[in-house]
Coordinates of C-alpha atoms in Angstrom, one line a residue:
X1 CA 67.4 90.5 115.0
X2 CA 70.6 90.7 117.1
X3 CA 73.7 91.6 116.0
X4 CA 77.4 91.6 117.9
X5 CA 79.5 94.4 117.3
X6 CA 82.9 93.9 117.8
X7 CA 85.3 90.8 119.5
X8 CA 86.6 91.1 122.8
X9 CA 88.4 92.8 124.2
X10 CA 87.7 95.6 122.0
X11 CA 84.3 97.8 123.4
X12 CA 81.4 95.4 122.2
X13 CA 77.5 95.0 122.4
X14 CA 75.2 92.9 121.7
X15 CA 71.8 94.8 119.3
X16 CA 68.7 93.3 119.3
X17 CA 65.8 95.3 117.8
X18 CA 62.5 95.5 120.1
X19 CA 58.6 96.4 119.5
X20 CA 57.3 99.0 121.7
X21 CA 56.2 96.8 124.6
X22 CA 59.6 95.6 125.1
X23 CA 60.5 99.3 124.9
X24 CA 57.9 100.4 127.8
X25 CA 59.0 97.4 129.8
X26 CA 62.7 99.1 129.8
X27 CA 60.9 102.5 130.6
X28 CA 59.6 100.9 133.6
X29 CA 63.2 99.3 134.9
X30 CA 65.0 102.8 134.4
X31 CA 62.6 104.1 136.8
X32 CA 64.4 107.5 137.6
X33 CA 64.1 109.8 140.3
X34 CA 60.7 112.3 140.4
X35 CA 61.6 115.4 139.3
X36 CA 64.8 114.3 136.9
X37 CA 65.0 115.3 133.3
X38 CA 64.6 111.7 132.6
X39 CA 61.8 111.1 134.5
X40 CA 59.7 113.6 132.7
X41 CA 60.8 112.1 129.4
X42 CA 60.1 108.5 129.9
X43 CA 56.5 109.8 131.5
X44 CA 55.9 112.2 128.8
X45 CA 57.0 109.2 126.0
X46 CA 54.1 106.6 128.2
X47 CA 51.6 109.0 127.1
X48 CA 52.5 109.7 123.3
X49 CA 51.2 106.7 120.7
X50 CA 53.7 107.3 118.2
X51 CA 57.6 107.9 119.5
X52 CA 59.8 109.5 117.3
X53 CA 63.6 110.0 117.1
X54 CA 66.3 110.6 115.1
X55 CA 70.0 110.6 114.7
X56 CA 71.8 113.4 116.5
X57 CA 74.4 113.1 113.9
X58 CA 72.5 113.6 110.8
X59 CA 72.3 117.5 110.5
X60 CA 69.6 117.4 107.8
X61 CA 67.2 115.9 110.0
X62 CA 68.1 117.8 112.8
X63 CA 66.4 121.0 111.1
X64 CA 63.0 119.4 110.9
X65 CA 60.7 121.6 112.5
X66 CA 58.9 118.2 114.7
X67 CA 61.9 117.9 116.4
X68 CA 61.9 121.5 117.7
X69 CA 64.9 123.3 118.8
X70 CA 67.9 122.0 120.1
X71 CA 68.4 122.2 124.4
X72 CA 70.5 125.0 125.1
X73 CA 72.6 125.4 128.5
X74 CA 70.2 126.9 130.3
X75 CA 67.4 123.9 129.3
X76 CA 69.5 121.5 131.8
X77 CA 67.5 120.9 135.1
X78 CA 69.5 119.6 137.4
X79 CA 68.8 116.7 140.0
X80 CA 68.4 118.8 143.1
X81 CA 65.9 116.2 143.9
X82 CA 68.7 113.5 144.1
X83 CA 71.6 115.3 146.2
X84 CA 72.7 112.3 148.0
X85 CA 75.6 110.4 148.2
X86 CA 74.6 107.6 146.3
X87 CA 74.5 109.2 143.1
X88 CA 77.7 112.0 144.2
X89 CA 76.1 114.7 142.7
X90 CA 77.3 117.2 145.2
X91 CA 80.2 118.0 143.3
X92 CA 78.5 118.3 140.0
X93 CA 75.6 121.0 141.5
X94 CA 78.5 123.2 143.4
X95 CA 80.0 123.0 139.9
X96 CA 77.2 125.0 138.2
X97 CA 76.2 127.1 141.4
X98 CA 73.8 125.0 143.2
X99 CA 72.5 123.7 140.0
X100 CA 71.6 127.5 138.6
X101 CA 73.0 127.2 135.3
X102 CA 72.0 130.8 134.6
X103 CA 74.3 131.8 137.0
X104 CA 77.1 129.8 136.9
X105 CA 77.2 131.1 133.1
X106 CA 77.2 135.0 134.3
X107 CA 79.4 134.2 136.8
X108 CA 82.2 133.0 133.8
X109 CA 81.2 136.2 131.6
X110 CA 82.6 138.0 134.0
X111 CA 85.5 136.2 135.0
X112 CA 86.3 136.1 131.2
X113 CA 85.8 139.4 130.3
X114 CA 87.6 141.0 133.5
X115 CA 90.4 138.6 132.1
X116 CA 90.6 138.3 128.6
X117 CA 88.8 140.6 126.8
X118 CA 91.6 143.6 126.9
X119 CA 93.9 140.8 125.9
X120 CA 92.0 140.4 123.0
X121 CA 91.2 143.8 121.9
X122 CA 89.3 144.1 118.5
X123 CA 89.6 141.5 115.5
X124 CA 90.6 144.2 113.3
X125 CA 90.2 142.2 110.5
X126 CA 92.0 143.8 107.3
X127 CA 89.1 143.6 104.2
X128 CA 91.0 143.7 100.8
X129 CA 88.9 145.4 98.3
X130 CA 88.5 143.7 94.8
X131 CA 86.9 145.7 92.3
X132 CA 85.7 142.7 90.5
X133 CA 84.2 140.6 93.6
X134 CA 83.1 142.1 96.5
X135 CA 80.4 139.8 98.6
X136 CA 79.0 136.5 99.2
X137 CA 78.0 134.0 96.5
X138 CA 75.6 131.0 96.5
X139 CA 78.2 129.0 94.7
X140 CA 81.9 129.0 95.1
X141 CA 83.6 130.5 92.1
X142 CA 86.8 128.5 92.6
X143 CA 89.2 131.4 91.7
X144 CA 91.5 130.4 94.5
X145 CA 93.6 127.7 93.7
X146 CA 97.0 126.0 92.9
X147 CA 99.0 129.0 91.1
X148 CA 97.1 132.7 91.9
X149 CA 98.3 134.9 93.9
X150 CA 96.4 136.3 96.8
X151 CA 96.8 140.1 97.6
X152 CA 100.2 140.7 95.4
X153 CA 101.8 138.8 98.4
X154 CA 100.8 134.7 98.8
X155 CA 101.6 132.4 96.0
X156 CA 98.8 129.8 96.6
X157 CA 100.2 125.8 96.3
X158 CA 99.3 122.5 96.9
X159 CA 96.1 121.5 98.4
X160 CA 96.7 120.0 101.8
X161 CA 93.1 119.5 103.7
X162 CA 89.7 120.2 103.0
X163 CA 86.7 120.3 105.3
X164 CA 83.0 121.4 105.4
X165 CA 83.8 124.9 105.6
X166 CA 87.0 125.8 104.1
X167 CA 89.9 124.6 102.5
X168 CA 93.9 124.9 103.3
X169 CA 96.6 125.1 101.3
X170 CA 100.4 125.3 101.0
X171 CA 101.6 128.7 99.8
X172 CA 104.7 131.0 99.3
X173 CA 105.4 134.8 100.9
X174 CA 106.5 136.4 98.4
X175 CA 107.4 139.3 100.7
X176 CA 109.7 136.9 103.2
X177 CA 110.6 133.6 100.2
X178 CA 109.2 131.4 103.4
X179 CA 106.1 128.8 103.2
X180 CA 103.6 129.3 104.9
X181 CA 99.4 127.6 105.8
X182 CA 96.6 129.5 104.2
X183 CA 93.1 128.5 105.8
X184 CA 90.4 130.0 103.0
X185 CA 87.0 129.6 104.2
X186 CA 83.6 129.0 101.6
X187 CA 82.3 132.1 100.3
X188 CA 78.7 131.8 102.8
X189 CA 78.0 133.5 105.7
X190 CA 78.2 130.5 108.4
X191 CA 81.8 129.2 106.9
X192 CA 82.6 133.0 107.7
X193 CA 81.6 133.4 111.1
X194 CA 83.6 130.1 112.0
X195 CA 86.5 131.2 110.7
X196 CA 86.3 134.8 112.4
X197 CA 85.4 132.6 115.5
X198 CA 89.1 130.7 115.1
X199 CA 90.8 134.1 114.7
X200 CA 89.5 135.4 117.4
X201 CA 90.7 132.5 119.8
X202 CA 94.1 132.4 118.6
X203 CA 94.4 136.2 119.0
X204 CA 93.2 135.3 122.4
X205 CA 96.2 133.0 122.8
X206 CA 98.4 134.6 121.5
X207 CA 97.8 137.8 123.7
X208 CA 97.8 135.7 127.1
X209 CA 100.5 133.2 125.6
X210 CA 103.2 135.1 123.4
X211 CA 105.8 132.8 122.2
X212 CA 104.2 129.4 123.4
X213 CA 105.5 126.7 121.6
X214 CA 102.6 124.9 121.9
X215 CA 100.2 126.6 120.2
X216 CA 99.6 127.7 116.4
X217 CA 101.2 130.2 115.0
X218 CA 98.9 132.9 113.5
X219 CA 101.1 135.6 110.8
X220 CA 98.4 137.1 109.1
X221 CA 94.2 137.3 108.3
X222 CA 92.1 139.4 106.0
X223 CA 88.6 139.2 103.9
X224 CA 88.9 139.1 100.6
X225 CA 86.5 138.0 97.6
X226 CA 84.0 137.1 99.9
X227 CA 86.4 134.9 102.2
X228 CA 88.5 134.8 105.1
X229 CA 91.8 134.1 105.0
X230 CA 94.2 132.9 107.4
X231 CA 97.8 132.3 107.5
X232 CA 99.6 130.8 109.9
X233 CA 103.1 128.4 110.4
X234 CA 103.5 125.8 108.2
X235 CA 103.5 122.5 110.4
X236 CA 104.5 118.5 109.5
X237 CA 101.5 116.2 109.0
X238 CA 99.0 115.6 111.2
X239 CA 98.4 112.8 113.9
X240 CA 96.8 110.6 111.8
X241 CA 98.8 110.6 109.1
X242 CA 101.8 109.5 111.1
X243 CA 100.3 106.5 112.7
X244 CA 98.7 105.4 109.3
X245 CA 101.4 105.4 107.8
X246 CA 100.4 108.4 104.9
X247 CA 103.0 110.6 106.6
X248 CA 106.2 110.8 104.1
X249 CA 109.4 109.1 106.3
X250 CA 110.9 112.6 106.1
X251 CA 107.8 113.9 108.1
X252 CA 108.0 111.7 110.9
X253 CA 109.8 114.4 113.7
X254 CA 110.8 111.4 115.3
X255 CA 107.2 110.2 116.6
X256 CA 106.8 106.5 114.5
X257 CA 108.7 104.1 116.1
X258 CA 106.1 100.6 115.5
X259 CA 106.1 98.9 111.9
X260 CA 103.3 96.9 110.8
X261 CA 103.4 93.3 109.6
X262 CA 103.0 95.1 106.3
X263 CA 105.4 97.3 106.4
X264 CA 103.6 100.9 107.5
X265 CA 103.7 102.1 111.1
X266 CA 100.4 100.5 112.9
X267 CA 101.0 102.8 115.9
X268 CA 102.8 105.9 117.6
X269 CA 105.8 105.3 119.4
X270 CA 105.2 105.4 123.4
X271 CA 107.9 108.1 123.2
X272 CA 105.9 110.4 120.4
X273 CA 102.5 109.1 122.6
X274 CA 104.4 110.8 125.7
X275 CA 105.7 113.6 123.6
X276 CA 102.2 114.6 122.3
X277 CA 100.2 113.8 125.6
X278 CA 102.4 116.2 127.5
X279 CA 102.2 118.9 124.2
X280 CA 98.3 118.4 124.7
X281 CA 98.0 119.1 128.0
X282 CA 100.0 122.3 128.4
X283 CA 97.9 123.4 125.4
X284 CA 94.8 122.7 127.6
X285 CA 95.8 123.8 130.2
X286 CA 96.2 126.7 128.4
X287 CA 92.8 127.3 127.0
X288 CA 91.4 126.3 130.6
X289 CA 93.0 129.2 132.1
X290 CA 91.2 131.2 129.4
X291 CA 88.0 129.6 129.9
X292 CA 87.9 128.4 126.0
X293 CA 86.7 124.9 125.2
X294 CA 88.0 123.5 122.0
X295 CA 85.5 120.9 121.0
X296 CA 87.0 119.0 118.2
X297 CA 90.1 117.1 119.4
X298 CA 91.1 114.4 117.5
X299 CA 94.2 113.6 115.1
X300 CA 93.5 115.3 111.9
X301 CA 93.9 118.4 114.5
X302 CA 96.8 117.8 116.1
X303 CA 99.8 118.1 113.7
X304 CA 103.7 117.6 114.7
X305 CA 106.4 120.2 114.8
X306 CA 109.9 119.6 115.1
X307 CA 111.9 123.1 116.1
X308 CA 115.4 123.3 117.1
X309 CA 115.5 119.1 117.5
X310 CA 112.8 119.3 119.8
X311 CA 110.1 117.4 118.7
X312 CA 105.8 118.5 119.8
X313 CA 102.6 118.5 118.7
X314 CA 100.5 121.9 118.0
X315 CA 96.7 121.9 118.4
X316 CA 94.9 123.5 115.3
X317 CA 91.4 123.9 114.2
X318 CA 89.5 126.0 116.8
X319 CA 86.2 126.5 114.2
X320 CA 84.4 125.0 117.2
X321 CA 86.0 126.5 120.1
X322 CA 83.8 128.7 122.2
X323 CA 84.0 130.1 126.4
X324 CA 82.1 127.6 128.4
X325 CA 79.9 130.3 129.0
X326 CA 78.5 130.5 125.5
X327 CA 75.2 129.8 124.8
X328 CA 75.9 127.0 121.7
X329 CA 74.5 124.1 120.6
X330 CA 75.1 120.9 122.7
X331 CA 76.2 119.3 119.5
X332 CA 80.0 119.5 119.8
X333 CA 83.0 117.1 119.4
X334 CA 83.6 114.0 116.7
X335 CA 81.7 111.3 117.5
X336 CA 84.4 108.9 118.6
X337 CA 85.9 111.6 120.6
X338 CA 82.7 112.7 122.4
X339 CA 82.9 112.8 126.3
X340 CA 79.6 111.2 127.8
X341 CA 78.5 114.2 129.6
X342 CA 78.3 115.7 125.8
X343 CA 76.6 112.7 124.4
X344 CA 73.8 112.8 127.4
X345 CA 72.8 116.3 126.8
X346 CA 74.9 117.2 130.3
X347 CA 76.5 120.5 130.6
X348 CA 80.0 120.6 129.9
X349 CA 82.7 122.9 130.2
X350 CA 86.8 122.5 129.4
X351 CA 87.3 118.7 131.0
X352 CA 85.1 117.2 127.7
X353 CA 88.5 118.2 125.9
X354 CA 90.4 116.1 128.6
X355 CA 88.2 113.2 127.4
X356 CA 89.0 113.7 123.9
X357 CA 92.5 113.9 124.4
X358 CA 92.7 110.3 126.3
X359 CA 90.5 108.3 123.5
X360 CA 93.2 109.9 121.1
X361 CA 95.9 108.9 123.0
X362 CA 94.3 105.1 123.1
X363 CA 93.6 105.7 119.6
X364 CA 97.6 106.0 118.9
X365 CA 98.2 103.2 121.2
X366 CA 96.4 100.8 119.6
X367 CA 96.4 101.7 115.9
X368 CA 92.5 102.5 115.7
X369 CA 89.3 104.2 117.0
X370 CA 88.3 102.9 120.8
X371 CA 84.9 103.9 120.2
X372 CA 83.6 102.9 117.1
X373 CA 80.0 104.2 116.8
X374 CA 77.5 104.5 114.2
X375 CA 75.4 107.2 116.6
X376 CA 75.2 108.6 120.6
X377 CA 73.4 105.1 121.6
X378 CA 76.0 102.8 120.2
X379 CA 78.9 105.7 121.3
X380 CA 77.9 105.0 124.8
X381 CA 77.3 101.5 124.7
X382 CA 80.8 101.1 123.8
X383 CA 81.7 103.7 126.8
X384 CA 79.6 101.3 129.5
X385 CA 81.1 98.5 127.8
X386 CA 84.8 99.1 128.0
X387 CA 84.6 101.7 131.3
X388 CA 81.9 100.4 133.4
X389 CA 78.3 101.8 133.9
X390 CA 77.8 105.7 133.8
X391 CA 77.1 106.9 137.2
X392 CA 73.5 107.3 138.2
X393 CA 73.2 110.9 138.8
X394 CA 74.3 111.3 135.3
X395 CA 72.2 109.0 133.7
X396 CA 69.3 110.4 135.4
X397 CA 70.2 114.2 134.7
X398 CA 70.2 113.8 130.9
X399 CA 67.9 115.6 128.6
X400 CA 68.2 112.6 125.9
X401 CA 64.8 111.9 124.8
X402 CA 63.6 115.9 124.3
X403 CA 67.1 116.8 122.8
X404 CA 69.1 115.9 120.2
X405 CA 69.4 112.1 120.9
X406 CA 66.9 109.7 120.9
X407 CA 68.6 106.9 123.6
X408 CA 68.1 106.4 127.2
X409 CA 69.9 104.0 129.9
X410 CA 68.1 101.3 131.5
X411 CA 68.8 97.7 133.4
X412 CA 72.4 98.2 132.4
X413 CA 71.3 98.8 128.9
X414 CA 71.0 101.5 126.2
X415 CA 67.7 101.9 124.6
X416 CA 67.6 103.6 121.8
X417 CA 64.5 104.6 119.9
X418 CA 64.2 105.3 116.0
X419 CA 60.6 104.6 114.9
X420 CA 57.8 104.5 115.4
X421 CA 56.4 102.0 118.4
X422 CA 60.1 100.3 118.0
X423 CA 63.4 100.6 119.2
X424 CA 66.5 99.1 119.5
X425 CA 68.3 97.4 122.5
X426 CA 72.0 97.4 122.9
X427 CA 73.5 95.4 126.0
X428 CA 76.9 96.5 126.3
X429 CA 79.2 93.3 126.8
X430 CA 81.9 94.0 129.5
X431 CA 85.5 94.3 128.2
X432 CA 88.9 95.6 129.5
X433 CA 90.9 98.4 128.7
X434 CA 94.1 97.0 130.7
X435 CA 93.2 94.2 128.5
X436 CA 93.4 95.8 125.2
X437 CA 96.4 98.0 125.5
X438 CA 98.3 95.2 126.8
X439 CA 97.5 93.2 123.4
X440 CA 98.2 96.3 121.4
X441 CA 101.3 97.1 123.5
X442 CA 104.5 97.2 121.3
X443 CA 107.6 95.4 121.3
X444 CA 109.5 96.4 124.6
X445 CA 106.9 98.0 126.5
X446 CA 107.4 96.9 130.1
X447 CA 104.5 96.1 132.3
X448 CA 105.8 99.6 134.3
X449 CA 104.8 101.9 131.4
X450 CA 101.7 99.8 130.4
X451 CA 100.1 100.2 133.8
X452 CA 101.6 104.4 133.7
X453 CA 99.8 104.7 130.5
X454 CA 96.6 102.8 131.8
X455 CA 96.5 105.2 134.7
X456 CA 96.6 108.5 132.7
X457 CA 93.8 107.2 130.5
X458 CA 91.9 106.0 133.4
X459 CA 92.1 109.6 134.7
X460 CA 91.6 111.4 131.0
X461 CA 88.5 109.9 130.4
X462 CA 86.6 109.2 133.7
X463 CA 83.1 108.9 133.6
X464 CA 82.0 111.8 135.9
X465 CA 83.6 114.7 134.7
X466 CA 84.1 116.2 138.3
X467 CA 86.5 113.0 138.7
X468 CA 89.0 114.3 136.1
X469 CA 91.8 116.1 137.0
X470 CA 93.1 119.6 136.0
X471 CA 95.4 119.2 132.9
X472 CA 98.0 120.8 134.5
X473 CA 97.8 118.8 137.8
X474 CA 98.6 115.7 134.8
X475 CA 101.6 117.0 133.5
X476 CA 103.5 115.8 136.7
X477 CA 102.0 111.8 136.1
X478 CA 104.7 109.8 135.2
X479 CA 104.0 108.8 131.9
X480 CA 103.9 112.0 130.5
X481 CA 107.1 113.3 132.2
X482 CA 108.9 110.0 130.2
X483 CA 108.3 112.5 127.1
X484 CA 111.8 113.2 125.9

């Protein structure tokens, strides 16, 4: 069976499902350096009669006890055996201390806590007894919602977003008459810890960054009934919204400037794509400086803010922000969104957000997702397909078939296993990013701005990670000093 995913120009590739001599004959062609995390995989996987795998984004299966546990930083083994110029993996090994993960990681524990942690200081987090309710519950009671009133002081409202751990909502100081965001996390232990986890990095940034316009706004957190609540600045829609068109035309701040055929904005204007690319990056550059690595860019989390007739973007949800010396699970960012270091098993530090940033920025460009995936494999087939082939050392280095994706890249192609002595081939069909944002360029865009925007994503989301620049080195490229 074959199956072709998308026209051109968009990121396309051609599926074709394969028994497992087809699958051992593309084992053979990848033929990897000795010594390579791959090599041992594709070794290990000739021996075994039955090859198994699974979906890296289904988090059921992922607890499965066959599977074992996910590989943690210090599981990478890196290609010393291929230092050469062919595959440029000089700069990638000087990166992580001559490929000693276990050091490079001390190395930044100390950096960051010689630098941050009196910054910090203690969460102090303010518990609010209630006689009534004082713990954790299997099952959400639901007692927070549109009308109560939270600690004699926050007037709960409208429900404005909802995700797998808590919920936000709009709500009234009664103390100060102004409206404010509460964040309310699930009453269970892990919805909990990632909300103490978000508190703790925006105390972090606000110690190191008082008064930043860029970033959110904390006023206020406390445990109560079993949950955590956060309060913070009331912000306009989110990213998303705006170039949908589900943004009310009050809400705009000034960043939809393209109308569909139908009547909704398709699209960001280039000036609120400028505007939010040069918000981003000071943010980033930001969290670099603190060694923090935000993991979930996208734009449900990125919400606009108009202050003083100055319009911006704020960066929110940091649930899944962590140093980059933290020993956490390798599964990190949205799916369409995910750098290709993360979705190779790689180590990864603060530049995977610089990658998340520019498929966002493409994303506003052209009015939908630029990688359109259904799982890792098909994620970077669309990656090879619309960015050209992922470089060597990379390929070579990844922990794919032992970790938490069941894919490997050979002949050109991405082999992805899910069965039992069958697989799946997907043979990325080569498109052209120029290409597509010119097509998906708005009315008035000049070639000048078209090839300035090209360039920035071109440098947001190179393939090597050590190609990508600071993102404070971007904020002098020229497209993102157009931003009004």
């Amino acid at each position: 069976m074959t199956f072709r995913s998308r026209p051109w120009p968009w990121p396309c590739f051609v599926l074709q499902e394969i028994g497992n001599r087809e699958l051992r004959h593309f084992m053979s062609l990848a033929n990897p350096p000795a010594g390579t995390a791959l090599y041992r995989d594709i070794e290990r996987l000739k021996q075994e009669s039955v090859l198994y795998s699974f979906d890296i984004d289904d988090t059921a299966e992922r607890q499965s006890p066959r599977f074992g546990t996910s590989p943690s930083f210090d599981s990478f083994v890196p290609p010393l055996s291929v230092c050469s110029s062919d595959f440029e993996s000089g700069d990638w090994n000087a990166r992580y201390f001559g490929g000693d993960t276990r050091s490079f990681r001390l190395h930044q524990k100390e950096v960051l806590r010689a630098k941050n942690v009196g910054a910090c200081g203690a969460l102090q987090l303010r518990i609010v007894l209630d006689p009534l309710q004082m713990g954790y519950q299997d099952i959400d009671d639901n007692t927070i919602g549109e009308g109560s009133i939270v600690i004699d002081n926050y007037q709960i409202g409208s429900l404005i977003g909802q995700a797998a751990h808590s919920v936000v909502f709009v709500a009234k100081s009664l103390d100060s008459g102004a409206k404010v965001c509460v964040k309310v996390s699930l009453q269970c232990r892990d919805s909990v810890a990632l909300s103490l986890a978000e508190i703790q990095a925006l105390k972090l940034m606000a110690a190191a960054c008082k008064c930043d316009e860029y970033m959110l706004e904390m006023l206020d957190f406390f445990f109560y009934r079993g949950r955590v609540f956060m309060v913070a600045e009331l912000l306009g829609p989110n990213l998303y919204e705006l170039y949908s068109g589900r943004a009310t035309p009050n809400h705009d701040c000034g960043l939809i400037g393209r109308v569909s055929e139908g009547g909704g904005p398709s699209a960001l204007s280039i000036e609120g794509i400028s505007i939010a690319a040069r918000s981003l990056l000071i943010a980033l550059a930001k969290l670099q400086d603190l060694g923090l690595f935000h993991g979930d860019i996208k734009p449900e989390n990125v919400l606009a803010c108009c202050r003083n007739g100055k319009c911006s973007v704020k960066l929110i949800d940091f649930g899944s922000s962590h140093f980059i010396c933290e020993d956490v699970n390798c599964y990190q960012q949205s799916r369409p969104y995910r750098a290709p270091e993360m979705a190779l098993g790689l180590p990864y530090d603060t530049k995977a957000d610089l990658w998340s940033l520019g498929a966002m920025l493409a994303e506003l460009w052209v009015g939908r997702l630029l990688f359109p995936s259904d799982n890792n494999a098909t994620l970077v087939s669309s990656i090879i397909s619309l960015l050209g082939d992922i470089p060597q050392y990379m390929a070579s280095a990844s922990t794919v078939l032992l970790g938490d994706c069941s894919f490997f890249i050979s002949d050109g192609c991405v082999i992805e296993l899910y069965g039992s002595s069958a697989g799946r081939l997907a043979r990325p069909q080569k498109s052209c990013l120029r290409t597509l944002l010119r097509l998906a360029r708005p009315e008035g865009c000049g070639d000048q701005t078209l090839d300035e925007f090209h360039d920035l994503l071109t440098r947001l989301m190179a393939l090597d990670p050590t190609k990508r620049p600071d993102p404070g080195a971007l904020l002098d490229h020229p497209f993102v000093r157009a931003a009004p």
